[in-house]
Short mmCIF file of C-alpha atoms in Angstrom, two decimals:
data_model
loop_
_atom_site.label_atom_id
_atom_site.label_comp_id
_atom_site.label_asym_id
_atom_site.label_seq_id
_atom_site.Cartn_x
_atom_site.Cartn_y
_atom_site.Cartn_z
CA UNK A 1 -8.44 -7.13 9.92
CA UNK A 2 -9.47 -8.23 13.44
CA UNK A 3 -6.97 -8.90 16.05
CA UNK A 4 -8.16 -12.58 15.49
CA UNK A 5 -7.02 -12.36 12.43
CA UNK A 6 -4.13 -11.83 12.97
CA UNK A 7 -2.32 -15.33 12.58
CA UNK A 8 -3.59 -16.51 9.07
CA UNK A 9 -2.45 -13.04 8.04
CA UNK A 10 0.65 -13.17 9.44
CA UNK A 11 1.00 -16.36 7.88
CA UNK A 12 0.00 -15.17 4.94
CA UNK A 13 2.40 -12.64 4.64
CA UNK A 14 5.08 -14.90 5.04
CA UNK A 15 4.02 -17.36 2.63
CA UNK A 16 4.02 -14.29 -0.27
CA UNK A 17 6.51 -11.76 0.76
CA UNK A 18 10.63 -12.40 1.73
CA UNK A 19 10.50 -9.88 4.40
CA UNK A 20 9.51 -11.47 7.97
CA UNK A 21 7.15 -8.97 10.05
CA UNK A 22 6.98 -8.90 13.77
CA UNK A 23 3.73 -9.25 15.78
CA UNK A 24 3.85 -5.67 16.89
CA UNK A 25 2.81 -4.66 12.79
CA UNK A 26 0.28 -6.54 12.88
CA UNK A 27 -1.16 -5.24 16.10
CA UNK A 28 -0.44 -1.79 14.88
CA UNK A 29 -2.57 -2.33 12.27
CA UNK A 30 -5.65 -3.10 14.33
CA UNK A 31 -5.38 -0.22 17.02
CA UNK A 32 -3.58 2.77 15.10
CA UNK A 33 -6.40 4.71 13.01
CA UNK A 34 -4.26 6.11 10.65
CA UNK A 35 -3.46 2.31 9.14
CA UNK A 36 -5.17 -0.52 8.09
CA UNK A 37 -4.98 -4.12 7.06
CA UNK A 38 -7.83 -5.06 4.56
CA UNK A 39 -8.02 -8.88 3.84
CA UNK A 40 -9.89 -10.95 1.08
CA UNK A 41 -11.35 -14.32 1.98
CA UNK A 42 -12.83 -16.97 -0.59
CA UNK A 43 -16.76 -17.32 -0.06
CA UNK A 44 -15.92 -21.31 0.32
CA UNK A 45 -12.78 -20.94 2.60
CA UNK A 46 -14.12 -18.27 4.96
CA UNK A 47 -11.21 -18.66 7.37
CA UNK A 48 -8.50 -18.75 5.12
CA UNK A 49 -6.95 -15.27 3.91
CA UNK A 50 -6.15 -15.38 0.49
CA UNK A 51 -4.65 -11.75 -0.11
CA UNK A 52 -3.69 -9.10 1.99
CA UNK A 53 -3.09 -5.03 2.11
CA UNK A 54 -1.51 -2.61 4.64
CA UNK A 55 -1.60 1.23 4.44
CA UNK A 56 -1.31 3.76 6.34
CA UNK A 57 -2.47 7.58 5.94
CA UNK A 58 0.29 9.92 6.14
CA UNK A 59 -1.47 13.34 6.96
CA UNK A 60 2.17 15.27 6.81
CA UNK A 61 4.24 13.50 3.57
CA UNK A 62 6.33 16.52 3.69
CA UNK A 63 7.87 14.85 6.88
CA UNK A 64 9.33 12.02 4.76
CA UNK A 65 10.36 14.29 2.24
CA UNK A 66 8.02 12.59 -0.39
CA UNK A 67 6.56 15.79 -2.45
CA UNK A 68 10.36 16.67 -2.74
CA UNK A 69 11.98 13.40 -3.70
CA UNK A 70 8.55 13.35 -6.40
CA UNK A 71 10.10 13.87 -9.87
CA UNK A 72 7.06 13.96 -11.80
CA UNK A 73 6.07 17.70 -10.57
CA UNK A 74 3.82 17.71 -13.85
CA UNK A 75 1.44 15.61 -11.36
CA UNK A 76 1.22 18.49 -8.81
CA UNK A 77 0.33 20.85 -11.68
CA UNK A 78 -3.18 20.63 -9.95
CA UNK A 79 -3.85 23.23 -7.33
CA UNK A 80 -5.95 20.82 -5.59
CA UNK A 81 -2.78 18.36 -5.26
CA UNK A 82 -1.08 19.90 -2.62
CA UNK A 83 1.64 19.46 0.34
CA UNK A 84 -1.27 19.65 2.46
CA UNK A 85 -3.46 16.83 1.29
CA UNK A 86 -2.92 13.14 2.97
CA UNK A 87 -1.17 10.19 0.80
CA UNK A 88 -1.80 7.08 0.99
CA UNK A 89 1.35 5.18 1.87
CA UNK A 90 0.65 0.99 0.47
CA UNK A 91 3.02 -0.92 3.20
CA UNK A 92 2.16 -4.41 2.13
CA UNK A 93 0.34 -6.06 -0.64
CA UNK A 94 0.16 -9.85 -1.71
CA UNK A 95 -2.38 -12.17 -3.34
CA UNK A 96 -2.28 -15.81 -3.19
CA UNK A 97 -0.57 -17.16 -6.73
CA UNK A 98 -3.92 -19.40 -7.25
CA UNK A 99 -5.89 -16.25 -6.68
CA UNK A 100 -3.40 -13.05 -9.07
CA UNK A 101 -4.63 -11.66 -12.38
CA UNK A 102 -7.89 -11.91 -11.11
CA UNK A 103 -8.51 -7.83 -9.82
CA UNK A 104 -8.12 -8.77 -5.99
CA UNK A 105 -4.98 -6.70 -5.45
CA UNK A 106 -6.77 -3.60 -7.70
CA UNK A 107 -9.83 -3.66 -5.98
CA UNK A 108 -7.68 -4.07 -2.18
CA UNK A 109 -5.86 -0.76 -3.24
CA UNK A 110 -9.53 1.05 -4.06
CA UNK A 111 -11.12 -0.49 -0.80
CA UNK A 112 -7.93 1.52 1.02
CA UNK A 113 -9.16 4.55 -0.29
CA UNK A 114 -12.45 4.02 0.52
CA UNK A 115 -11.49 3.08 3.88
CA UNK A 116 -9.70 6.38 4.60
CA UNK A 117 -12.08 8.54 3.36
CA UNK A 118 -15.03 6.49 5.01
CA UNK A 119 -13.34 6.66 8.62
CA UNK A 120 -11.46 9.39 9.16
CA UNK A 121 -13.38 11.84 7.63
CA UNK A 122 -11.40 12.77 4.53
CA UNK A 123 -12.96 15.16 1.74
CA UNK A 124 -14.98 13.45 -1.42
CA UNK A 125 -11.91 14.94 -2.92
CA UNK A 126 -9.66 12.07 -1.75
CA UNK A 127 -9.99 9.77 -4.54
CA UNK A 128 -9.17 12.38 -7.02
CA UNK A 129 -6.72 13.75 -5.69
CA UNK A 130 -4.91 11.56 -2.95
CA UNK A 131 -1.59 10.58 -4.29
CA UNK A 132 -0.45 7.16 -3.08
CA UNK A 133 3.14 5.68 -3.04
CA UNK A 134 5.15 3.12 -1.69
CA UNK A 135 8.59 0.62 -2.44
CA UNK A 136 8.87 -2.14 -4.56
CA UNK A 137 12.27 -4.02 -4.44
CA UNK A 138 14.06 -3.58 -7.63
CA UNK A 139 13.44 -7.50 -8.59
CA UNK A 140 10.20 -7.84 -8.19
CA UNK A 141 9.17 -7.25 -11.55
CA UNK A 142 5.44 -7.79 -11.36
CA UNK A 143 4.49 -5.74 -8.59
CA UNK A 144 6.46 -3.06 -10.54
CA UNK A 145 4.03 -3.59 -13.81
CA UNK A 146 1.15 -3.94 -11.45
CA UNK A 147 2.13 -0.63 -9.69
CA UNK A 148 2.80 0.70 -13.44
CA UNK A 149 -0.95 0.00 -14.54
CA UNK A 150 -2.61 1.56 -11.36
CA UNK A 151 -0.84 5.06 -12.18
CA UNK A 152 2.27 4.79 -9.88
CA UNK A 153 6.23 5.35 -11.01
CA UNK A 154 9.29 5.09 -10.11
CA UNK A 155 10.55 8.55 -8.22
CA UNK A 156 13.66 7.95 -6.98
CA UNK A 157 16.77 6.04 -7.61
CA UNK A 158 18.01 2.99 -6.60
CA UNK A 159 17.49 2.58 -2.68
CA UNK A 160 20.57 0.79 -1.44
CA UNK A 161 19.67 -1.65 1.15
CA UNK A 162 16.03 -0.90 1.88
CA UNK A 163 14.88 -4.16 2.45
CA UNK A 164 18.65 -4.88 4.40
CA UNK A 165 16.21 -7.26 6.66
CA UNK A 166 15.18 -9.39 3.59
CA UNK A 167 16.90 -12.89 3.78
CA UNK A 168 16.90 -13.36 0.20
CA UNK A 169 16.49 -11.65 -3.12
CA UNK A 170 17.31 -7.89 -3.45
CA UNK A 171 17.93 -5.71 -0.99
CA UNK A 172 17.78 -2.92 -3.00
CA UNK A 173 14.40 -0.72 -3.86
CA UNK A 174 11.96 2.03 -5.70
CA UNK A 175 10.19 4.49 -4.30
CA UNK A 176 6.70 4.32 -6.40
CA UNK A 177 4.54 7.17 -6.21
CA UNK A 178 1.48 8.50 -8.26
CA UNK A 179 -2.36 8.70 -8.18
CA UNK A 180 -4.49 5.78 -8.68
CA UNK A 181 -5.84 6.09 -12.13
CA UNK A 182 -9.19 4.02 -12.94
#
């Protein structure tokens, strides 16, 4: 995304998600290195997003507490997945309704990786290895199933209130966390 961009993203995003973003995400987005918004146009429409994702690289996830709050420790069995590697942290993801079950929002989490490990110098290691995770509000079914089929699960409990800025819908959320499988 290019700072130009940024209004038919913006508006974008609030066509397909409940929570309302300020301006200073999206500008985040185009200066910080460590995150990135990655949008899909259609060939005919060149000027008119039509999905969307934001990610950011998390070089320490041992800050968050995310390898500890990770229940399924039989996914660290791998000495090469460690507490030292960067994950992938998916902040925002949406595809247009005319435009879902068509591969966009796989292919937008793959272009992230590729991204990361393209700009800021990560290992060839990264795609194996990189675990990825992020939160899914407890209603929204198919981004759970989509999240599901990509190799991510639920880690954690209920979080009460995560999304406390949503207007509508549930407040409440997952953290997701896994490796992309192919």
């Amino acid at each position: 995304m290019r700072s130009v961009d940024i209004p038919n993203v913006r508006a974008l995003h609030d066509a397909l998600l409940p929570m309302k973003y300020p301006t200073a995400f999206f500008i985040q987005l185009t200066l910080l290195r460590e995150r990135v918004c990655l949008v899909a146009y259609h060939p005919e429409s060149p000027a008119s997003p039509i999905a969307f994702i934001s990610a950011s690289l998390q070089q320490d996830p041992c800050v968050h507490g995310l390898l500890k709050s990770y229940t399924l420790a039989e996914d660290f069995s791998d000495p090469k997945v460690s507490e030292d590697l960067p994950h992938i942290e998916i902040l925002t993801l949406g595809v247009f309704p005319a435009y879902q079950q068509c591969g966009i929002a796989r292919l937008l989490v793959r272009r992230v990786y590729d991204y990361f490990r393209e700009n800021l110098n990560q290992t060839s290691d990264m795609r194996e290895y990189t675990v990825v995770h992020t939160n899914v509000a407890t209603s929204n079914t198919p981004a759970l199933s989509f999240y599901e089929r990509m190799g991510l699960r639920i880690t954690s409990g209920v979080v009460r209130n995560l999304y406390r800025a949503c207007p509508q819908g549930s407040k409440d959320g997952y953290l997701l966390v896994g490796r992309i499988s192919s």
